[in-house]
């Protein structure tokens, strides 16, 4: 579960994110005015030390952006490149706020949720020592065969900024979609045509055969294992070994059709 507090936060999360977004290569925009929270979802940190929250935000009538955040009571060792800023929390004191894509606790949580079907955290608010359940502002669900236990994700080896942002460890490869207006499904855009987008491998030799996952988060590199013995899914489709990977999709008010949020695959 996620334990929340009624507190004053200065600067606010949206103020921090609004100042940070213009510097992202995948954002491609100028100053952000009037940033609002569309929805959010949370994961558990089994150790109970790090807050893990993913915000869906937009400015005016612009696109919806996905921003995973982690909240820490002390700086993340080696995490300076992913620090969004610090904030003062009236209950918890100073908090260091990071882009979750550079935080190993977020990587482990996302991989565990997608690969085991663990689901999002239930949210409880501490009200004078009494816990009150809060309804989440959005619902996330996993597609793909669930493993009985998550992998030992280990430290982050590489983060490739883009849309999607790719996070690689020795055990897993994670793809976190940023611009959700285009993340409508694996491999196709709103009109059903193949999606390329930043970071997609469309070089000669890349796997773009019918049925191949050519979404920005898919591994379509020449050395990807797409051989007949790479495993098959229930329908006999090559390369879909049970438990090898899956995706996370979300719905929220005004968006009843699931939108792809992230994907995870074992390495």
Short mmCIF file of N, CA and C in Angstrom, two decimals, residues 19-161:
data_model
loop_
_atom_site.label_atom_id
_atom_site.label_comp_id
_atom_site.label_asym_id
_atom_site.label_seq_id
_atom_site.Cartn_x
_atom_site.Cartn_y
_atom_site.Cartn_z
N UNK A 19 9.07 22.95 -14.31
CA UNK A 19 10.38 23.56 -14.55
C UNK A 19 11.35 22.58 -15.21
N UNK A 20 11.12 21.29 -15.00
CA UNK A 20 12.02 20.24 -15.50
C UNK A 20 11.70 19.81 -16.93
N UNK A 21 10.44 19.79 -17.30
CA UNK A 21 10.02 19.27 -18.60
C UNK A 21 10.70 19.93 -19.80
N UNK A 22 10.82 21.26 -19.86
CA UNK A 22 11.39 21.87 -21.07
C UNK A 22 12.79 21.39 -21.41
N UNK A 23 13.53 20.87 -20.45
CA UNK A 23 14.88 20.40 -20.71
C UNK A 23 14.96 18.97 -21.21
N UNK A 24 13.80 18.30 -21.35
CA UNK A 24 13.81 16.90 -21.80
C UNK A 24 13.80 16.83 -23.31
N UNK A 25 14.64 15.96 -23.86
CA UNK A 25 14.72 15.82 -25.32
C UNK A 25 13.41 15.32 -25.92
N UNK A 26 12.67 14.52 -25.17
CA UNK A 26 11.42 13.96 -25.68
C UNK A 26 10.25 14.92 -25.55
N UNK A 27 10.44 16.00 -24.81
CA UNK A 27 9.34 16.94 -24.62
C UNK A 27 9.22 17.89 -25.80
N UNK A 28 10.34 18.44 -26.23
CA UNK A 28 10.36 19.25 -27.44
C UNK A 28 9.51 20.49 -27.41
N UNK A 29 9.34 21.07 -26.24
CA UNK A 29 8.53 22.28 -26.13
C UNK A 29 9.23 23.36 -25.35
N UNK A 30 8.62 24.53 -25.30
CA UNK A 30 9.18 25.64 -24.56
C UNK A 30 8.71 25.63 -23.12
N UNK A 31 8.67 26.79 -22.49
CA UNK A 31 8.22 26.89 -21.10
C UNK A 31 6.82 26.31 -20.90
N UNK A 32 6.61 25.73 -19.75
CA UNK A 32 5.33 25.10 -19.45
C UNK A 32 4.51 26.02 -18.55
N UNK A 33 3.35 26.41 -19.01
CA UNK A 33 2.46 27.27 -18.24
C UNK A 33 1.19 26.52 -17.89
N UNK A 34 0.75 26.64 -16.66
CA UNK A 34 -0.52 26.05 -16.26
C UNK A 34 -0.55 24.54 -16.30
N UNK A 35 0.54 23.90 -15.87
CA UNK A 35 0.57 22.44 -15.86
C UNK A 35 -0.44 21.90 -14.85
N UNK A 36 -1.22 20.90 -15.27
CA UNK A 36 -2.22 20.30 -14.38
C UNK A 36 -2.01 18.78 -14.31
N UNK A 37 -2.45 18.22 -13.23
CA UNK A 37 -2.42 16.77 -13.03
C UNK A 37 -3.68 16.17 -13.62
N UNK A 38 -3.51 15.26 -14.58
CA UNK A 38 -4.65 14.57 -15.19
C UNK A 38 -5.05 13.37 -14.35
N UNK A 39 -4.07 12.59 -13.92
CA UNK A 39 -4.29 11.39 -13.11
C UNK A 39 -2.95 10.94 -12.58
N UNK A 40 -2.96 9.91 -11.76
CA UNK A 40 -1.70 9.38 -11.21
C UNK A 40 -1.93 7.97 -10.70
N UNK A 41 -0.86 7.21 -10.63
CA UNK A 41 -0.91 5.88 -10.02
C UNK A 41 0.38 5.63 -9.26
N UNK A 42 0.33 4.71 -8.32
CA UNK A 42 1.46 4.47 -7.43
C UNK A 42 1.83 2.99 -7.39
N UNK A 43 3.12 2.74 -7.07
CA UNK A 43 3.62 1.40 -6.81
C UNK A 43 4.15 1.35 -5.39
N UNK A 44 4.30 0.12 -4.89
CA UNK A 44 4.88 -0.10 -3.57
C UNK A 44 6.39 -0.22 -3.63
N UNK A 45 7.07 0.34 -2.67
CA UNK A 45 8.47 0.01 -2.40
C UNK A 45 8.44 -1.00 -1.26
N UNK A 46 8.85 -2.25 -1.49
CA UNK A 46 8.77 -3.27 -0.42
C UNK A 46 9.49 -2.85 0.85
N UNK A 47 10.53 -2.02 0.72
CA UNK A 47 11.27 -1.58 1.89
C UNK A 47 10.59 -0.42 2.60
N UNK A 48 9.58 0.17 1.98
CA UNK A 48 8.84 1.26 2.61
C UNK A 48 9.61 2.55 2.75
N UNK A 49 10.69 2.72 1.96
CA UNK A 49 11.53 3.91 2.10
C UNK A 49 11.30 4.94 1.00
N UNK A 50 10.93 4.50 -0.19
CA UNK A 50 10.86 5.38 -1.35
C UNK A 50 9.42 5.48 -1.84
N UNK A 51 8.94 6.71 -2.01
CA UNK A 51 7.62 6.91 -2.60
C UNK A 51 7.72 6.78 -4.11
N UNK A 52 6.79 6.07 -4.72
CA UNK A 52 6.82 5.85 -6.17
C UNK A 52 5.46 6.27 -6.73
N UNK A 53 5.46 7.36 -7.47
CA UNK A 53 4.22 7.88 -8.04
C UNK A 53 4.46 8.29 -9.49
N UNK A 54 3.56 7.93 -10.37
CA UNK A 54 3.65 8.34 -11.77
C UNK A 54 2.53 9.33 -12.05
N UNK A 55 2.92 10.51 -12.50
CA UNK A 55 1.96 11.57 -12.83
C UNK A 55 1.67 11.59 -14.32
N UNK A 56 0.41 11.81 -14.67
CA UNK A 56 0.01 12.14 -16.03
C UNK A 56 -0.36 13.61 -16.00
N UNK A 57 0.36 14.42 -16.80
CA UNK A 57 0.19 15.87 -16.73
C UNK A 57 -0.03 16.43 -18.13
N UNK A 58 -0.60 17.63 -18.16
CA UNK A 58 -0.75 18.34 -19.43
C UNK A 58 -0.82 19.84 -19.14
N UNK A 59 -0.48 20.62 -20.15
CA UNK A 59 -0.58 22.07 -20.05
C UNK A 59 -1.63 22.53 -21.05
N UNK A 60 -2.67 23.18 -20.57
CA UNK A 60 -3.75 23.65 -21.43
C UNK A 60 -4.40 22.49 -22.17
N UNK A 61 -4.57 22.65 -23.48
CA UNK A 61 -5.17 21.59 -24.27
C UNK A 61 -4.09 20.77 -24.99
N UNK A 62 -2.86 20.81 -24.47
CA UNK A 62 -1.75 20.08 -25.07
C UNK A 62 -1.82 18.59 -24.77
N UNK A 63 -0.80 17.85 -25.20
CA UNK A 63 -0.78 16.40 -25.01
C UNK A 63 -0.59 16.01 -23.55
N UNK A 64 -0.86 14.76 -23.28
CA UNK A 64 -0.66 14.21 -21.94
C UNK A 64 0.72 13.57 -21.88
N UNK A 65 1.47 13.92 -20.85
CA UNK A 65 2.82 13.39 -20.66
C UNK A 65 2.86 12.51 -19.41
N UNK A 66 3.62 11.44 -19.48
CA UNK A 66 3.78 10.54 -18.34
C UNK A 66 5.14 10.81 -17.67
N UNK A 67 5.10 11.07 -16.35
CA UNK A 67 6.31 11.39 -15.61
C UNK A 67 6.38 10.54 -14.34
N UNK A 68 7.16 9.45 -14.35
CA UNK A 68 7.35 8.67 -13.12
C UNK A 68 8.25 9.45 -12.15
N UNK A 69 7.86 9.48 -10.90
CA UNK A 69 8.62 10.19 -9.87
C UNK A 69 8.93 9.24 -8.71
N UNK A 70 10.08 9.47 -8.09
CA UNK A 70 10.36 8.82 -6.81
C UNK A 70 10.67 9.90 -5.79
N UNK A 71 10.24 9.67 -4.56
CA UNK A 71 10.44 10.61 -3.47
C UNK A 71 11.32 9.94 -2.41
N UNK A 72 12.41 10.59 -2.07
CA UNK A 72 13.36 10.02 -1.13
C UNK A 72 13.66 10.98 0.02
N UNK A 73 13.99 10.41 1.17
CA UNK A 73 14.34 11.21 2.33
C UNK A 73 15.79 11.60 2.37
N UNK A 74 16.59 11.12 1.40
CA UNK A 74 18.01 11.45 1.29
C UNK A 74 18.38 11.32 -0.18
N UNK A 75 19.46 11.96 -0.61
CA UNK A 75 19.83 11.88 -2.03
C UNK A 75 20.12 10.44 -2.48
N UNK A 76 19.79 10.16 -3.73
CA UNK A 76 20.08 8.87 -4.35
C UNK A 76 21.54 8.87 -4.79
N UNK A 77 22.31 7.93 -4.30
CA UNK A 77 23.72 7.85 -4.65
C UNK A 77 23.88 7.67 -6.16
N UNK A 78 24.59 8.58 -6.80
CA UNK A 78 24.81 8.51 -8.24
C UNK A 78 23.62 8.96 -9.07
N UNK A 79 22.64 9.59 -8.44
CA UNK A 79 21.42 9.95 -9.15
C UNK A 79 21.30 11.41 -9.54
N UNK A 80 22.39 12.16 -9.50
CA UNK A 80 22.30 13.61 -9.75
C UNK A 80 21.69 13.92 -11.12
N UNK A 81 21.99 13.10 -12.12
CA UNK A 81 21.50 13.39 -13.47
C UNK A 81 19.98 13.25 -13.56
N UNK A 82 19.36 12.60 -12.58
CA UNK A 82 17.92 12.36 -12.63
C UNK A 82 17.17 13.15 -11.56
N UNK A 83 17.87 13.99 -10.84
CA UNK A 83 17.23 14.80 -9.80
C UNK A 83 16.38 15.89 -10.44
N UNK A 84 15.08 15.90 -10.11
CA UNK A 84 14.18 16.94 -10.60
C UNK A 84 14.23 18.15 -9.69
N UNK A 85 14.39 17.90 -8.39
CA UNK A 85 14.49 18.99 -7.44
C UNK A 85 14.21 18.51 -6.03
N UNK A 86 14.25 19.41 -5.08
CA UNK A 86 13.90 19.09 -3.70
C UNK A 86 12.68 19.89 -3.30
N UNK A 87 11.95 19.33 -2.34
CA UNK A 87 10.74 19.99 -1.87
C UNK A 87 10.65 19.83 -0.37
N UNK A 88 9.97 20.74 0.28
CA UNK A 88 9.76 20.66 1.73
C UNK A 88 8.36 20.13 1.99
N UNK A 89 8.30 19.01 2.69
CA UNK A 89 7.05 18.34 3.03
C UNK A 89 6.76 18.62 4.50
N UNK A 90 5.59 19.15 4.80
CA UNK A 90 5.30 19.61 6.16
C UNK A 90 5.27 18.47 7.17
N UNK A 91 5.15 17.23 6.72
CA UNK A 91 5.16 16.08 7.63
C UNK A 91 6.49 15.34 7.57
N UNK A 92 7.00 15.10 6.37
CA UNK A 92 8.18 14.25 6.19
C UNK A 92 9.48 15.03 6.08
N UNK A 93 9.41 16.36 6.00
CA UNK A 93 10.62 17.15 5.88
C UNK A 93 11.09 17.25 4.43
N UNK A 94 12.39 17.45 4.26
CA UNK A 94 12.91 17.61 2.90
C UNK A 94 12.83 16.30 2.14
N UNK A 95 12.38 16.40 0.89
CA UNK A 95 12.28 15.23 0.02
C UNK A 95 13.02 15.51 -1.29
N UNK A 96 13.79 14.53 -1.73
CA UNK A 96 14.49 14.60 -3.01
C UNK A 96 13.62 13.90 -4.05
N UNK A 97 13.29 14.64 -5.11
CA UNK A 97 12.37 14.14 -6.13
C UNK A 97 13.16 13.81 -7.39
N UNK A 98 13.03 12.56 -7.86
CA UNK A 98 13.79 12.08 -9.01
C UNK A 98 12.89 11.64 -10.15
N UNK A 99 13.44 11.74 -11.36
CA UNK A 99 12.84 11.07 -12.50
C UNK A 99 12.96 9.58 -12.22
N UNK A 100 11.83 8.89 -12.11
CA UNK A 100 11.86 7.48 -11.73
C UNK A 100 12.67 6.62 -12.68
N UNK A 101 12.82 7.04 -13.92
CA UNK A 101 13.56 6.23 -14.89
C UNK A 101 15.02 6.05 -14.51
N UNK A 102 15.53 6.90 -13.61
CA UNK A 102 16.91 6.75 -13.17
C UNK A 102 17.03 6.18 -11.76
N UNK A 103 15.91 5.72 -11.21
CA UNK A 103 15.92 5.20 -9.84
C UNK A 103 15.72 3.70 -9.85
N UNK A 104 16.66 2.93 -9.31
CA UNK A 104 16.54 1.46 -9.33
C UNK A 104 15.32 0.94 -8.58
N UNK A 105 14.81 1.68 -7.61
CA UNK A 105 13.62 1.23 -6.89
C UNK A 105 12.41 1.29 -7.81
N UNK A 106 12.31 2.34 -8.62
CA UNK A 106 11.22 2.41 -9.60
C UNK A 106 11.36 1.30 -10.64
N UNK A 107 12.56 1.08 -11.14
CA UNK A 107 12.77 0.05 -12.15
C UNK A 107 12.34 -1.32 -11.63
N UNK A 108 12.71 -1.62 -10.39
CA UNK A 108 12.33 -2.91 -9.81
C UNK A 108 10.83 -3.02 -9.63
N UNK A 109 10.20 -1.92 -9.20
CA UNK A 109 8.75 -1.94 -8.99
C UNK A 109 8.01 -2.12 -10.29
N UNK A 110 8.40 -1.38 -11.33
CA UNK A 110 7.73 -1.47 -12.63
C UNK A 110 7.89 -2.87 -13.21
N UNK A 111 9.11 -3.40 -13.17
CA UNK A 111 9.34 -4.75 -13.70
C UNK A 111 8.52 -5.79 -12.96
N UNK A 112 8.44 -5.68 -11.64
CA UNK A 112 7.69 -6.64 -10.84
C UNK A 112 6.20 -6.58 -11.17
N UNK A 113 5.67 -5.36 -11.29
CA UNK A 113 4.25 -5.21 -11.60
C UNK A 113 3.92 -5.81 -12.96
N UNK A 114 4.72 -5.50 -13.97
CA UNK A 114 4.41 -5.98 -15.32
C UNK A 114 4.63 -7.48 -15.44
N UNK A 115 5.70 -7.99 -14.87
CA UNK A 115 6.06 -9.39 -15.09
C UNK A 115 5.33 -10.36 -14.16
N UNK A 116 4.79 -9.85 -13.05
CA UNK A 116 4.05 -10.73 -12.13
C UNK A 116 2.57 -10.39 -12.04
N UNK A 117 2.17 -9.23 -12.59
CA UNK A 117 0.77 -8.83 -12.48
C UNK A 117 0.42 -8.33 -11.09
N UNK A 118 1.41 -7.80 -10.36
CA UNK A 118 1.18 -7.40 -8.96
C UNK A 118 0.18 -6.26 -8.82
N UNK A 119 0.08 -5.38 -9.81
CA UNK A 119 -0.90 -4.31 -9.75
C UNK A 119 -0.38 -3.07 -9.04
N UNK A 120 -1.18 -2.01 -9.10
CA UNK A 120 -0.81 -0.76 -8.47
C UNK A 120 -1.05 -0.81 -6.98
N UNK A 121 -0.44 0.13 -6.27
CA UNK A 121 -0.58 0.18 -4.82
C UNK A 121 -1.93 0.77 -4.43
N UNK A 122 -2.52 0.22 -3.37
CA UNK A 122 -3.68 0.86 -2.77
C UNK A 122 -3.23 2.10 -2.02
N UNK A 123 -4.03 3.15 -2.06
CA UNK A 123 -3.65 4.42 -1.46
C UNK A 123 -4.43 4.67 -0.17
N UNK A 124 -3.68 4.97 0.90
CA UNK A 124 -4.30 5.28 2.19
C UNK A 124 -3.75 6.60 2.70
N UNK A 125 -4.64 7.41 3.23
CA UNK A 125 -4.26 8.71 3.76
C UNK A 125 -4.28 8.65 5.28
N UNK A 126 -3.21 9.12 5.91
CA UNK A 126 -3.13 9.18 7.36
C UNK A 126 -3.88 10.43 7.84
N UNK A 127 -5.01 10.21 8.49
CA UNK A 127 -5.82 11.30 9.02
C UNK A 127 -5.86 11.17 10.54
N UNK A 128 -5.01 11.95 11.21
CA UNK A 128 -4.94 11.93 12.67
C UNK A 128 -4.71 10.51 13.20
N UNK A 129 -3.80 9.80 12.56
CA UNK A 129 -3.46 8.45 13.01
C UNK A 129 -4.40 7.37 12.52
N UNK A 130 -5.42 7.73 11.78
CA UNK A 130 -6.38 6.77 11.23
C UNK A 130 -6.20 6.71 9.72
N UNK A 131 -6.10 5.50 9.16
CA UNK A 131 -5.89 5.34 7.73
C UNK A 131 -7.22 5.29 7.00
N UNK A 132 -7.35 6.17 6.01
CA UNK A 132 -8.55 6.21 5.18
C UNK A 132 -8.16 5.88 3.75
N UNK A 133 -8.86 4.92 3.15
CA UNK A 133 -8.55 4.52 1.78
C UNK A 133 -8.99 5.60 0.81
N UNK A 134 -8.13 5.89 -0.16
CA UNK A 134 -8.45 6.88 -1.19
C UNK A 134 -8.56 6.19 -2.55
N UNK A 135 -9.63 6.49 -3.24
CA UNK A 135 -9.81 5.90 -4.57
C UNK A 135 -8.76 6.47 -5.52
N UNK A 136 -8.09 5.60 -6.27
CA UNK A 136 -7.10 6.10 -7.22
C UNK A 136 -7.76 6.88 -8.35
N UNK A 137 -7.00 7.79 -8.94
CA UNK A 137 -7.54 8.61 -10.03
C UNK A 137 -7.46 7.90 -11.37
N UNK A 138 -6.80 6.74 -11.41
CA UNK A 138 -6.74 5.95 -12.64
C UNK A 138 -6.49 4.49 -12.26
N UNK A 139 -6.71 3.62 -13.23
CA UNK A 139 -6.52 2.19 -13.02
C UNK A 139 -5.52 1.66 -14.03
N UNK A 140 -4.57 0.86 -13.56
CA UNK A 140 -3.62 0.24 -14.48
C UNK A 140 -3.81 -1.27 -14.47
N UNK A 141 -3.52 -1.89 -15.60
CA UNK A 141 -3.66 -3.33 -15.74
C UNK A 141 -2.52 -3.86 -16.59
N UNK A 142 -2.21 -5.14 -16.41
CA UNK A 142 -1.08 -5.77 -17.09
C UNK A 142 -1.59 -6.73 -18.15
N UNK A 143 -0.90 -6.74 -19.29
CA UNK A 143 -1.17 -7.77 -20.28
C UNK A 143 0.09 -8.62 -20.43
N UNK A 144 -0.10 -9.91 -20.67
CA UNK A 144 1.03 -10.82 -20.78
C UNK A 144 0.96 -11.87 -19.68
N UNK A 145 1.67 -12.96 -19.89
CA UNK A 145 1.67 -14.05 -18.91
C UNK A 145 2.43 -13.64 -17.66
N UNK A 146 1.86 -13.89 -16.50
CA UNK A 146 2.46 -13.49 -15.24
C UNK A 146 3.40 -14.56 -14.71
N UNK A 147 4.56 -14.14 -14.24
CA UNK A 147 5.50 -15.03 -13.56
C UNK A 147 5.08 -15.14 -12.09
N UNK A 148 5.55 -16.18 -11.44
CA UNK A 148 5.22 -16.34 -10.02
C UNK A 148 6.01 -15.37 -9.15
N UNK A 149 7.16 -14.93 -9.64
CA UNK A 149 7.98 -13.99 -8.88
C UNK A 149 8.71 -13.08 -9.84
N UNK A 150 8.95 -11.85 -9.40
CA UNK A 150 9.67 -10.91 -10.24
C UNK A 150 11.15 -11.24 -10.30
N UNK A 151 11.84 -10.78 -11.33
CA UNK A 151 13.28 -11.05 -11.45
C UNK A 151 14.07 -10.19 -10.48
N UNK A 152 15.31 -10.55 -10.23
CA UNK A 152 16.23 -9.71 -9.48
C UNK A 152 16.73 -8.65 -10.44
N UNK A 153 16.06 -7.49 -10.44
CA UNK A 153 16.31 -6.47 -11.46
C UNK A 153 17.74 -5.95 -11.40
N UNK A 154 18.25 -5.72 -10.20
CA UNK A 154 19.61 -5.23 -10.06
C UNK A 154 19.76 -3.77 -10.40
N UNK A 155 21.00 -3.28 -10.43
CA UNK A 155 21.24 -1.85 -10.70
C UNK A 155 20.95 -1.49 -12.14
N UNK A 156 20.63 -0.21 -12.35
CA UNK A 156 20.40 0.29 -13.70
C UNK A 156 21.75 0.42 -14.41
N UNK A 157 21.84 -0.14 -15.61
CA UNK A 157 23.07 -0.07 -16.39
C UNK A 157 23.04 1.06 -17.42
N UNK A 158 21.85 1.36 -17.94
CA UNK A 158 21.77 2.40 -18.96
C UNK A 158 20.37 2.96 -19.02
N UNK A 159 20.27 4.28 -19.19
CA UNK A 159 19.00 4.95 -19.43
C UNK A 159 19.14 5.72 -20.74
N UNK A 160 18.28 5.42 -21.71
CA UNK A 160 18.30 6.11 -22.99
C UNK A 160 17.10 7.03 -23.04
N UNK A 161 17.36 8.32 -22.93
CA UNK A 161 16.26 9.29 -22.90
C UNK A 161 15.63 9.39 -24.27
#
